[in-house]
């Protein structure tokens, strides 16, 4: 029953287009234009498109009801333009990344003769970080001891006859700030060291790929 109703509706629309397209007595055969709503459904046909549907999608038929021309709606045109612009931006971004990758590859090949040299550079940078971390850990140990002593003095038994030294709170604040700074700096350097290992691992993998998997001949 549903299929029958759809066929009937289709036939009715075709008949309407042909009827409107048929020339009236005393008039020459001409074109007819059908316009659609936002969903793409044909809602009317005539000699001209009503003003309120000027931006809608249209279909132009000849006197025999044959479609001769279709026009997209203004909304469809704008959407298609935005899609084209988005694709152009994506393509430009991809080309930019490819150019940068080629530059990095060229630098990589020109800088190292083998993967052993990459390992050596990584180890030197990690050694520098380890030295800095060792120094800061020693400083943190000293500052933490100073901080603990100040806190113990602050939280110890109160002796009214012996007031806290002037500036004791300022000293505690300063030491606490330095302790926090060192802790954050050590954590940042530990994170930097892990990122460094990953960076050089990726660099070695890319180098081997560019060299056809050989990785170059390591120097002894």
mmCIF file with all atom_site columns, C-alpha atoms in Angstrom, residues 1-215:
data_model
loop_
_atom_site.group_PDB
_atom_site.id
_atom_site.type_symbol
_atom_site.label_atom_id
_atom_site.label_alt_id
_atom_site.label_comp_id
_atom_site.label_asym_id
_atom_site.label_entity_id
_atom_site.label_seq_id
_atom_site.pdbx_PDB_ins_code
_atom_site.Cartn_x
_atom_site.Cartn_y
_atom_site.Cartn_z
_atom_site.occupancy
_atom_site.B_iso_or_equiv
_atom_site.pdbx_formal_charge
_atom_site.auth_seq_id
_atom_site.auth_comp_id
_atom_site.auth_asym_id
_atom_site.auth_atom_id
_atom_site.pdbx_PDB_model_num
ATOM 1   C CA . UNK A 1 1   ? 0.000  0.000  0.000   1.00 0.00 ? 1   UNK A CA 1
ATOM 2   C CA . UNK A 1 2   ? 2.860  2.350  0.895   1.00 0.00 ? 2   UNK A CA 1
ATOM 3   C CA . UNK A 1 3   ? 4.648  1.623  -2.414  1.00 0.00 ? 3   UNK A CA 1
ATOM 4   C CA . UNK A 1 4   ? 1.449  2.310  -4.296  1.00 0.00 ? 4   UNK A CA 1
ATOM 5   C CA . UNK A 1 5   ? 1.065  5.704  -2.530  1.00 0.00 ? 5   UNK A CA 1
ATOM 6   C CA . UNK A 1 6   ? 4.650  6.703  -3.382  1.00 0.00 ? 6   UNK A CA 1
ATOM 7   C CA . UNK A 1 7   ? 4.180  5.759  -7.041  1.00 0.00 ? 7   UNK A CA 1
ATOM 8   C CA . UNK A 1 8   ? 0.958  7.729  -7.147  1.00 0.00 ? 8   UNK A CA 1
ATOM 9   C CA . UNK A 1 9   ? 2.657  10.792 -5.633  1.00 0.00 ? 9   UNK A CA 1
ATOM 10  C CA . UNK A 1 10  ? 5.545  10.574 -8.130  1.00 0.00 ? 10  UNK A CA 1
ATOM 11  C CA . UNK A 1 11  ? 3.132  10.313 -11.039 1.00 0.00 ? 11  UNK A CA 1
ATOM 12  C CA . UNK A 1 12  ? 1.149  13.282 -9.755  1.00 0.00 ? 12  UNK A CA 1
ATOM 13  C CA . UNK A 1 13  ? 4.296  15.461 -9.551  1.00 0.00 ? 13  UNK A CA 1
ATOM 14  C CA . UNK A 1 14  ? 5.315  14.519 -13.090 1.00 0.00 ? 14  UNK A CA 1
ATOM 15  C CA . UNK A 1 15  ? 1.828  15.268 -14.376 1.00 0.00 ? 15  UNK A CA 1
ATOM 16  C CA . UNK A 1 16  ? 1.861  18.628 -12.629 1.00 0.00 ? 16  UNK A CA 1
ATOM 17  C CA . UNK A 1 17  ? 5.173  19.571 -14.226 1.00 0.00 ? 17  UNK A CA 1
ATOM 18  C CA . UNK A 1 18  ? 3.932  18.562 -17.676 1.00 0.00 ? 18  UNK A CA 1
ATOM 19  C CA . UNK A 1 19  ? 0.681  20.390 -17.210 1.00 0.00 ? 19  UNK A CA 1
ATOM 20  C CA . UNK A 1 20  ? 2.371  23.604 -16.161 1.00 0.00 ? 20  UNK A CA 1
ATOM 21  C CA . UNK A 1 21  ? 4.963  23.245 -18.898 1.00 0.00 ? 21  UNK A CA 1
ATOM 22  C CA . UNK A 1 22  ? 2.325  22.789 -21.597 1.00 0.00 ? 22  UNK A CA 1
ATOM 23  C CA . UNK A 1 23  ? 1.820  25.996 -23.574 1.00 0.00 ? 23  UNK A CA 1
ATOM 24  C CA . UNK A 1 24  ? -1.424 27.826 -23.103 1.00 0.00 ? 24  UNK A CA 1
ATOM 25  C CA . UNK A 1 25  ? -3.523 28.896 -26.126 1.00 0.00 ? 25  UNK A CA 1
ATOM 26  C CA . UNK A 1 26  ? -1.921 31.896 -27.720 1.00 0.00 ? 26  UNK A CA 1
ATOM 27  C CA . UNK A 1 27  ? 1.395  31.351 -25.858 1.00 0.00 ? 27  UNK A CA 1
ATOM 28  C CA . UNK A 1 28  ? 4.603  29.857 -27.199 1.00 0.00 ? 28  UNK A CA 1
ATOM 29  C CA . UNK A 1 29  ? 6.051  26.801 -25.565 1.00 0.00 ? 29  UNK A CA 1
ATOM 30  C CA . UNK A 1 30  ? 8.501  27.789 -22.828 1.00 0.00 ? 30  UNK A CA 1
ATOM 31  C CA . UNK A 1 31  ? 10.431 26.536 -19.850 1.00 0.00 ? 31  UNK A CA 1
ATOM 32  C CA . UNK A 1 32  ? 9.071  25.773 -16.425 1.00 0.00 ? 32  UNK A CA 1
ATOM 33  C CA . UNK A 1 33  ? 10.906 25.980 -13.117 1.00 0.00 ? 33  UNK A CA 1
ATOM 34  C CA . UNK A 1 34  ? 10.229 23.805 -10.066 1.00 0.00 ? 34  UNK A CA 1
ATOM 35  C CA . UNK A 1 35  ? 11.530 24.832 -6.661  1.00 0.00 ? 35  UNK A CA 1
ATOM 36  C CA . UNK A 1 36  ? 12.294 22.830 -3.544  1.00 0.00 ? 36  UNK A CA 1
ATOM 37  C CA . UNK A 1 37  ? 12.120 23.319 0.201   1.00 0.00 ? 37  UNK A CA 1
ATOM 38  C CA . UNK A 1 38  ? 15.052 22.935 2.606   1.00 0.00 ? 38  UNK A CA 1
ATOM 39  C CA . UNK A 1 39  ? 14.647 19.146 2.689   1.00 0.00 ? 39  UNK A CA 1
ATOM 40  C CA . UNK A 1 40  ? 14.993 18.929 -1.112  1.00 0.00 ? 40  UNK A CA 1
ATOM 41  C CA . UNK A 1 41  ? 11.327 18.186 -1.748  1.00 0.00 ? 41  UNK A CA 1
ATOM 42  C CA . UNK A 1 42  ? 9.721  19.824 -4.804  1.00 0.00 ? 42  UNK A CA 1
ATOM 43  C CA . UNK A 1 43  ? 6.919  22.033 -3.531  1.00 0.00 ? 43  UNK A CA 1
ATOM 44  C CA . UNK A 1 44  ? 5.913  24.035 -6.596  1.00 0.00 ? 44  UNK A CA 1
ATOM 45  C CA . UNK A 1 45  ? 6.398  24.745 -10.298 1.00 0.00 ? 45  UNK A CA 1
ATOM 46  C CA . UNK A 1 46  ? 5.750  27.783 -12.463 1.00 0.00 ? 46  UNK A CA 1
ATOM 47  C CA . UNK A 1 47  ? 7.088  30.301 -14.964 1.00 0.00 ? 47  UNK A CA 1
ATOM 48  C CA . UNK A 1 48  ? 9.135  32.037 -12.263 1.00 0.00 ? 48  UNK A CA 1
ATOM 49  C CA . UNK A 1 49  ? 10.323 31.206 -8.780  1.00 0.00 ? 49  UNK A CA 1
ATOM 50  C CA . UNK A 1 50  ? 8.462  33.062 -6.011  1.00 0.00 ? 50  UNK A CA 1
ATOM 51  C CA . UNK A 1 51  ? 10.619 35.652 -4.211  1.00 0.00 ? 51  UNK A CA 1
ATOM 52  C CA . UNK A 1 52  ? 10.573 33.686 -0.952  1.00 0.00 ? 52  UNK A CA 1
ATOM 53  C CA . UNK A 1 53  ? 12.192 30.695 -2.769  1.00 0.00 ? 53  UNK A CA 1
ATOM 54  C CA . UNK A 1 54  ? 14.824 32.562 -4.788  1.00 0.00 ? 54  UNK A CA 1
ATOM 55  C CA . UNK A 1 55  ? 17.612 31.000 -2.713  1.00 0.00 ? 55  UNK A CA 1
ATOM 56  C CA . UNK A 1 56  ? 16.130 27.502 -2.872  1.00 0.00 ? 56  UNK A CA 1
ATOM 57  C CA . UNK A 1 57  ? 17.302 24.670 -5.121  1.00 0.00 ? 57  UNK A CA 1
ATOM 58  C CA . UNK A 1 58  ? 15.517 24.692 -8.496  1.00 0.00 ? 58  UNK A CA 1
ATOM 59  C CA . UNK A 1 59  ? 15.017 22.415 -11.479 1.00 0.00 ? 59  UNK A CA 1
ATOM 60  C CA . UNK A 1 60  ? 14.300 23.771 -14.941 1.00 0.00 ? 60  UNK A CA 1
ATOM 61  C CA . UNK A 1 61  ? 12.209 21.673 -17.371 1.00 0.00 ? 61  UNK A CA 1
ATOM 62  C CA . UNK A 1 62  ? 11.373 22.133 -21.038 1.00 0.00 ? 62  UNK A CA 1
ATOM 63  C CA . UNK A 1 63  ? 7.893  21.892 -22.523 1.00 0.00 ? 63  UNK A CA 1
ATOM 64  C CA . UNK A 1 64  ? 8.151  18.100 -22.562 1.00 0.00 ? 64  UNK A CA 1
ATOM 65  C CA . UNK A 1 65  ? 8.945  17.889 -18.856 1.00 0.00 ? 65  UNK A CA 1
ATOM 66  C CA . UNK A 1 66  ? 12.605 17.002 -19.435 1.00 0.00 ? 66  UNK A CA 1
ATOM 67  C CA . UNK A 1 67  ? 15.063 18.459 -16.910 1.00 0.00 ? 67  UNK A CA 1
ATOM 68  C CA . UNK A 1 68  ? 17.418 20.866 -18.645 1.00 0.00 ? 68  UNK A CA 1
ATOM 69  C CA . UNK A 1 69  ? 19.082 22.611 -15.733 1.00 0.00 ? 69  UNK A CA 1
ATOM 70  C CA . UNK A 1 70  ? 19.420 22.309 -11.972 1.00 0.00 ? 70  UNK A CA 1
ATOM 71  C CA . UNK A 1 71  ? 20.556 24.998 -9.546  1.00 0.00 ? 71  UNK A CA 1
ATOM 72  C CA . UNK A 1 72  ? 21.776 24.368 -6.007  1.00 0.00 ? 72  UNK A CA 1
ATOM 73  C CA . UNK A 1 73  ? 20.279 26.234 -3.118  1.00 0.00 ? 73  UNK A CA 1
ATOM 74  C CA . UNK A 1 74  ? 22.264 29.089 -1.592  1.00 0.00 ? 74  UNK A CA 1
ATOM 75  C CA . UNK A 1 75  ? 22.658 26.979 1.547   1.00 0.00 ? 75  UNK A CA 1
ATOM 76  C CA . UNK A 1 76  ? 24.102 24.051 -0.412  1.00 0.00 ? 76  UNK A CA 1
ATOM 77  C CA . UNK A 1 77  ? 26.467 26.360 -2.300  1.00 0.00 ? 77  UNK A CA 1
ATOM 78  C CA . UNK A 1 78  ? 27.717 27.886 0.979   1.00 0.00 ? 78  UNK A CA 1
ATOM 79  C CA . UNK A 1 79  ? 28.172 24.440 2.549   1.00 0.00 ? 79  UNK A CA 1
ATOM 80  C CA . UNK A 1 80  ? 30.056 23.143 -0.477  1.00 0.00 ? 80  UNK A CA 1
ATOM 81  C CA . UNK A 1 81  ? 32.285 26.230 -0.434  1.00 0.00 ? 81  UNK A CA 1
ATOM 82  C CA . UNK A 1 82  ? 33.071 25.718 3.256   1.00 0.00 ? 82  UNK A CA 1
ATOM 83  C CA . UNK A 1 83  ? 33.899 22.057 2.637   1.00 0.00 ? 83  UNK A CA 1
ATOM 84  C CA . UNK A 1 84  ? 36.209 23.017 -0.227  1.00 0.00 ? 84  UNK A CA 1
ATOM 85  C CA . UNK A 1 85  ? 37.948 25.613 1.946   1.00 0.00 ? 85  UNK A CA 1
ATOM 86  C CA . UNK A 1 86  ? 38.349 23.096 4.791   1.00 0.00 ? 86  UNK A CA 1
ATOM 87  C CA . UNK A 1 87  ? 39.860 20.558 2.381   1.00 0.00 ? 87  UNK A CA 1
ATOM 88  C CA . UNK A 1 88  ? 42.221 23.218 1.018   1.00 0.00 ? 88  UNK A CA 1
ATOM 89  C CA . UNK A 1 89  ? 43.361 24.121 4.553   1.00 0.00 ? 89  UNK A CA 1
ATOM 90  C CA . UNK A 1 90  ? 43.892 20.467 5.414   1.00 0.00 ? 90  UNK A CA 1
ATOM 91  C CA . UNK A 1 91  ? 45.886 19.911 2.236   1.00 0.00 ? 91  UNK A CA 1
ATOM 92  C CA . UNK A 1 92  ? 48.033 22.978 2.934   1.00 0.00 ? 92  UNK A CA 1
ATOM 93  C CA . UNK A 1 93  ? 48.674 21.754 6.491   1.00 0.00 ? 93  UNK A CA 1
ATOM 94  C CA . UNK A 1 94  ? 49.653 18.299 5.242   1.00 0.00 ? 94  UNK A CA 1
ATOM 95  C CA . UNK A 1 95  ? 52.022 19.798 2.678   1.00 0.00 ? 95  UNK A CA 1
ATOM 96  C CA . UNK A 1 96  ? 53.553 21.977 5.391   1.00 0.00 ? 96  UNK A CA 1
ATOM 97  C CA . UNK A 1 97  ? 54.122 18.920 7.600   1.00 0.00 ? 97  UNK A CA 1
ATOM 98  C CA . UNK A 1 98  ? 55.664 16.995 4.699   1.00 0.00 ? 98  UNK A CA 1
ATOM 99  C CA . UNK A 1 99  ? 58.019 19.899 3.941   1.00 0.00 ? 99  UNK A CA 1
ATOM 100 C CA . UNK A 1 100 ? 59.075 20.072 7.587   1.00 0.00 ? 100 UNK A CA 1
ATOM 101 C CA . UNK A 1 101 ? 59.566 16.296 7.701   1.00 0.00 ? 101 UNK A CA 1
ATOM 102 C CA . UNK A 1 102 ? 61.804 16.419 4.616   1.00 0.00 ? 102 UNK A CA 1
ATOM 103 C CA . UNK A 1 103 ? 63.836 19.192 6.230   1.00 0.00 ? 103 UNK A CA 1
ATOM 104 C CA . UNK A 1 104 ? 64.231 17.187 9.437   1.00 0.00 ? 104 UNK A CA 1
ATOM 105 C CA . UNK A 1 105 ? 65.181 14.064 7.485   1.00 0.00 ? 105 UNK A CA 1
ATOM 106 C CA . UNK A 1 106 ? 67.806 15.966 5.536   1.00 0.00 ? 106 UNK A CA 1
ATOM 107 C CA . UNK A 1 107 ? 69.287 17.382 8.754   1.00 0.00 ? 107 UNK A CA 1
ATOM 108 C CA . UNK A 1 108 ? 69.250 13.947 10.391  1.00 0.00 ? 108 UNK A CA 1
ATOM 109 C CA . UNK A 1 109 ? 71.149 12.286 7.557   1.00 0.00 ? 109 UNK A CA 1
ATOM 110 C CA . UNK A 1 110 ? 73.634 15.162 7.349   1.00 0.00 ? 110 UNK A CA 1
ATOM 111 C CA . UNK A 1 111 ? 74.281 15.180 11.123  1.00 0.00 ? 111 UNK A CA 1
ATOM 112 C CA . UNK A 1 112 ? 74.880 11.491 11.875  1.00 0.00 ? 112 UNK A CA 1
ATOM 113 C CA . UNK A 1 113 ? 76.889 8.790  10.129  1.00 0.00 ? 113 UNK A CA 1
ATOM 114 C CA . UNK A 1 114 ? 75.386 5.899  12.096  1.00 0.00 ? 114 UNK A CA 1
ATOM 115 C CA . UNK A 1 115 ? 73.009 5.091  14.953  1.00 0.00 ? 115 UNK A CA 1
ATOM 116 C CA . UNK A 1 116 ? 75.929 4.848  17.369  1.00 0.00 ? 116 UNK A CA 1
ATOM 117 C CA . UNK A 1 117 ? 76.474 8.580  17.025  1.00 0.00 ? 117 UNK A CA 1
ATOM 118 C CA . UNK A 1 118 ? 72.807 9.157  17.859  1.00 0.00 ? 118 UNK A CA 1
ATOM 119 C CA . UNK A 1 119 ? 73.189 7.040  21.022  1.00 0.00 ? 119 UNK A CA 1
ATOM 120 C CA . UNK A 1 120 ? 76.320 8.978  21.984  1.00 0.00 ? 120 UNK A CA 1
ATOM 121 C CA . UNK A 1 121 ? 74.560 12.335 21.657  1.00 0.00 ? 121 UNK A CA 1
ATOM 122 C CA . UNK A 1 122 ? 71.615 11.045 23.692  1.00 0.00 ? 122 UNK A CA 1
ATOM 123 C CA . UNK A 1 123 ? 73.931 9.786  26.434  1.00 0.00 ? 123 UNK A CA 1
ATOM 124 C CA . UNK A 1 124 ? 75.761 13.127 26.644  1.00 0.00 ? 124 UNK A CA 1
ATOM 125 C CA . UNK A 1 125 ? 72.502 15.031 27.093  1.00 0.00 ? 125 UNK A CA 1
ATOM 126 C CA . UNK A 1 126 ? 71.195 12.563 29.676  1.00 0.00 ? 126 UNK A CA 1
ATOM 127 C CA . UNK A 1 127 ? 74.507 12.740 31.531  1.00 0.00 ? 127 UNK A CA 1
ATOM 128 C CA . UNK A 1 128 ? 74.171 16.511 31.744  1.00 0.00 ? 128 UNK A CA 1
ATOM 129 C CA . UNK A 1 129 ? 70.647 16.188 33.146  1.00 0.00 ? 129 UNK A CA 1
ATOM 130 C CA . UNK A 1 130 ? 71.732 13.536 35.637  1.00 0.00 ? 130 UNK A CA 1
ATOM 131 C CA . UNK A 1 131 ? 74.487 15.827 36.904  1.00 0.00 ? 131 UNK A CA 1
ATOM 132 C CA . UNK A 1 132 ? 72.015 18.687 37.354  1.00 0.00 ? 132 UNK A CA 1
ATOM 133 C CA . UNK A 1 133 ? 69.551 16.404 39.132  1.00 0.00 ? 133 UNK A CA 1
ATOM 134 C CA . UNK A 1 134 ? 72.309 15.125 41.461  1.00 0.00 ? 134 UNK A CA 1
ATOM 135 C CA . UNK A 1 135 ? 73.260 18.693 42.412  1.00 0.00 ? 135 UNK A CA 1
ATOM 136 C CA . UNK A 1 136 ? 69.657 19.672 43.043  1.00 0.00 ? 136 UNK A CA 1
ATOM 137 C CA . UNK A 1 137 ? 68.997 16.559 45.117  1.00 0.00 ? 137 UNK A CA 1
ATOM 138 C CA . UNK A 1 138 ? 71.963 17.448 47.340  1.00 0.00 ? 138 UNK A CA 1
ATOM 139 C CA . UNK A 1 139 ? 70.657 21.001 47.687  1.00 0.00 ? 139 UNK A CA 1
ATOM 140 C CA . UNK A 1 140 ? 67.162 19.688 48.415  1.00 0.00 ? 140 UNK A CA 1
ATOM 141 C CA . UNK A 1 141 ? 68.499 17.431 51.170  1.00 0.00 ? 141 UNK A CA 1
ATOM 142 C CA . UNK A 1 142 ? 70.155 20.394 52.873  1.00 0.00 ? 142 UNK A CA 1
ATOM 143 C CA . UNK A 1 143 ? 67.102 22.611 52.491  1.00 0.00 ? 143 UNK A CA 1
ATOM 144 C CA . UNK A 1 144 ? 64.768 19.863 53.759  1.00 0.00 ? 144 UNK A CA 1
ATOM 145 C CA . UNK A 1 145 ? 66.894 19.433 56.893  1.00 0.00 ? 145 UNK A CA 1
ATOM 146 C CA . UNK A 1 146 ? 66.776 23.185 57.470  1.00 0.00 ? 146 UNK A CA 1
ATOM 147 C CA . UNK A 1 147 ? 63.005 23.179 56.907  1.00 0.00 ? 147 UNK A CA 1
ATOM 148 C CA . UNK A 1 148 ? 62.462 20.290 59.341  1.00 0.00 ? 148 UNK A CA 1
ATOM 149 C CA . UNK A 1 149 ? 64.521 22.056 62.027  1.00 0.00 ? 149 UNK A CA 1
ATOM 150 C CA . UNK A 1 150 ? 62.544 25.262 61.625  1.00 0.00 ? 150 UNK A CA 1
ATOM 151 C CA . UNK A 1 151 ? 59.236 23.397 61.781  1.00 0.00 ? 151 UNK A CA 1
ATOM 152 C CA . UNK A 1 152 ? 60.322 21.518 64.898  1.00 0.00 ? 152 UNK A CA 1
ATOM 153 C CA . UNK A 1 153 ? 61.325 24.773 66.533  1.00 0.00 ? 153 UNK A CA 1
ATOM 154 C CA . UNK A 1 154 ? 58.037 26.372 65.541  1.00 0.00 ? 154 UNK A CA 1
ATOM 155 C CA . UNK A 1 155 ? 55.875 23.502 66.806  1.00 0.00 ? 155 UNK A CA 1
ATOM 156 C CA . UNK A 1 156 ? 57.932 22.844 69.972  1.00 0.00 ? 156 UNK A CA 1
ATOM 157 C CA . UNK A 1 157 ? 56.919 23.762 73.552  1.00 0.00 ? 157 UNK A CA 1
ATOM 158 C CA . UNK A 1 158 ? 56.019 27.401 73.965  1.00 0.00 ? 158 UNK A CA 1
ATOM 159 C CA . UNK A 1 159 ? 58.218 29.283 76.431  1.00 0.00 ? 159 UNK A CA 1
ATOM 160 C CA . UNK A 1 160 ? 56.753 32.700 77.239  1.00 0.00 ? 160 UNK A CA 1
ATOM 161 C CA . UNK A 1 161 ? 60.029 33.786 78.780  1.00 0.00 ? 161 UNK A CA 1
ATOM 162 C CA . UNK A 1 162 ? 61.831 33.023 75.537  1.00 0.00 ? 162 UNK A CA 1
ATOM 163 C CA . UNK A 1 163 ? 59.966 34.458 72.482  1.00 0.00 ? 163 UNK A CA 1
ATOM 164 C CA . UNK A 1 164 ? 60.632 33.187 68.961  1.00 0.00 ? 164 UNK A CA 1
ATOM 165 C CA . UNK A 1 165 ? 63.548 34.911 67.237  1.00 0.00 ? 165 UNK A CA 1
ATOM 166 C CA . UNK A 1 166 ? 62.625 37.838 65.048  1.00 0.00 ? 166 UNK A CA 1
ATOM 167 C CA . UNK A 1 167 ? 62.219 36.879 61.410  1.00 0.00 ? 167 UNK A CA 1
ATOM 168 C CA . UNK A 1 168 ? 61.787 33.157 62.175  1.00 0.00 ? 168 UNK A CA 1
ATOM 169 C CA . UNK A 1 169 ? 58.560 32.956 60.168  1.00 0.00 ? 169 UNK A CA 1
ATOM 170 C CA . UNK A 1 170 ? 60.159 34.768 57.233  1.00 0.00 ? 170 UNK A CA 1
ATOM 171 C CA . UNK A 1 171 ? 63.024 32.281 57.290  1.00 0.00 ? 171 UNK A CA 1
ATOM 172 C CA . UNK A 1 172 ? 60.580 29.364 57.334  1.00 0.00 ? 172 UNK A CA 1
ATOM 173 C CA . UNK A 1 173 ? 58.673 30.806 54.376  1.00 0.00 ? 173 UNK A CA 1
ATOM 174 C CA . UNK A 1 174 ? 61.886 31.325 52.409  1.00 0.00 ? 174 UNK A CA 1
ATOM 175 C CA . UNK A 1 175 ? 63.140 27.802 53.090  1.00 0.00 ? 175 UNK A CA 1
ATOM 176 C CA . UNK A 1 176 ? 59.786 26.267 52.261  1.00 0.00 ? 176 UNK A CA 1
ATOM 177 C CA . UNK A 1 177 ? 59.700 28.175 48.956  1.00 0.00 ? 177 UNK A CA 1
ATOM 178 C CA . UNK A 1 178 ? 63.211 26.982 48.056  1.00 0.00 ? 178 UNK A CA 1
ATOM 179 C CA . UNK A 1 179 ? 62.283 23.402 48.980  1.00 0.00 ? 179 UNK A CA 1
ATOM 180 C CA . UNK A 1 180 ? 59.245 23.529 46.676  1.00 0.00 ? 180 UNK A CA 1
ATOM 181 C CA . UNK A 1 181 ? 61.304 25.058 43.856  1.00 0.00 ? 181 UNK A CA 1
ATOM 182 C CA . UNK A 1 182 ? 63.912 22.315 44.031  1.00 0.00 ? 182 UNK A CA 1
ATOM 183 C CA . UNK A 1 183 ? 61.302 19.552 44.149  1.00 0.00 ? 183 UNK A CA 1
ATOM 184 C CA . UNK A 1 184 ? 59.540 20.947 41.076  1.00 0.00 ? 184 UNK A CA 1
ATOM 185 C CA . UNK A 1 185 ? 62.823 21.438 39.215  1.00 0.00 ? 185 UNK A CA 1
ATOM 186 C CA . UNK A 1 186 ? 63.925 17.851 39.892  1.00 0.00 ? 186 UNK A CA 1
ATOM 187 C CA . UNK A 1 187 ? 60.541 16.504 38.742  1.00 0.00 ? 187 UNK A CA 1
ATOM 188 C CA . UNK A 1 188 ? 60.748 18.601 35.562  1.00 0.00 ? 188 UNK A CA 1
ATOM 189 C CA . UNK A 1 189 ? 64.246 17.331 34.774  1.00 0.00 ? 189 UNK A CA 1
ATOM 190 C CA . UNK A 1 190 ? 63.206 13.719 35.356  1.00 0.00 ? 190 UNK A CA 1
ATOM 191 C CA . UNK A 1 191 ? 60.341 14.248 32.919  1.00 0.00 ? 191 UNK A CA 1
ATOM 192 C CA . UNK A 1 192 ? 62.701 15.929 30.452  1.00 0.00 ? 192 UNK A CA 1
ATOM 193 C CA . UNK A 1 193 ? 65.016 12.916 30.667  1.00 0.00 ? 193 UNK A CA 1
ATOM 194 C CA . UNK A 1 194 ? 62.192 10.512 29.748  1.00 0.00 ? 194 UNK A CA 1
ATOM 195 C CA . UNK A 1 195 ? 61.143 12.751 26.857  1.00 0.00 ? 195 UNK A CA 1
ATOM 196 C CA . UNK A 1 196 ? 64.762 12.857 25.723  1.00 0.00 ? 196 UNK A CA 1
ATOM 197 C CA . UNK A 1 197 ? 64.941 9.064  25.619  1.00 0.00 ? 197 UNK A CA 1
ATOM 198 C CA . UNK A 1 198 ? 61.776 8.914  23.522  1.00 0.00 ? 198 UNK A CA 1
ATOM 199 C CA . UNK A 1 199 ? 63.019 11.653 21.216  1.00 0.00 ? 199 UNK A CA 1
ATOM 200 C CA . UNK A 1 200 ? 66.245 9.802  20.446  1.00 0.00 ? 200 UNK A CA 1
ATOM 201 C CA . UNK A 1 201 ? 64.457 6.460  20.118  1.00 0.00 ? 201 UNK A CA 1
ATOM 202 C CA . UNK A 1 202 ? 62.205 8.020  17.468  1.00 0.00 ? 202 UNK A CA 1
ATOM 203 C CA . UNK A 1 203 ? 65.224 9.641  15.854  1.00 0.00 ? 203 UNK A CA 1
ATOM 204 C CA . UNK A 1 204 ? 67.056 6.299  15.613  1.00 0.00 ? 204 UNK A CA 1
ATOM 205 C CA . UNK A 1 205 ? 63.993 4.595  14.152  1.00 0.00 ? 205 UNK A CA 1
ATOM 206 C CA . UNK A 1 206 ? 63.603 7.314  11.530  1.00 0.00 ? 206 UNK A CA 1
ATOM 207 C CA . UNK A 1 207 ? 67.325 7.252  10.722  1.00 0.00 ? 207 UNK A CA 1
ATOM 208 C CA . UNK A 1 208 ? 67.239 3.478  10.206  1.00 0.00 ? 208 UNK A CA 1
ATOM 209 C CA . UNK A 1 209 ? 64.171 3.839  8.023   1.00 0.00 ? 209 UNK A CA 1
ATOM 210 C CA . UNK A 1 210 ? 65.882 6.464  5.854   1.00 0.00 ? 210 UNK A CA 1
ATOM 211 C CA . UNK A 1 211 ? 68.977 4.281  5.608   1.00 0.00 ? 211 UNK A CA 1
ATOM 212 C CA . UNK A 1 212 ? 66.918 1.311  4.500   1.00 0.00 ? 212 UNK A CA 1
ATOM 213 C CA . UNK A 1 213 ? 66.964 -0.380 7.887   1.00 0.00 ? 213 UNK A CA 1
ATOM 214 C CA . UNK A 1 214 ? 70.766 -0.685 8.054   1.00 0.00 ? 214 UNK A CA 1
ATOM 215 C CA . UNK A 1 215 ? 71.204 2.173  10.490  1.00 0.00 ? 215 UNK A CA 1
#
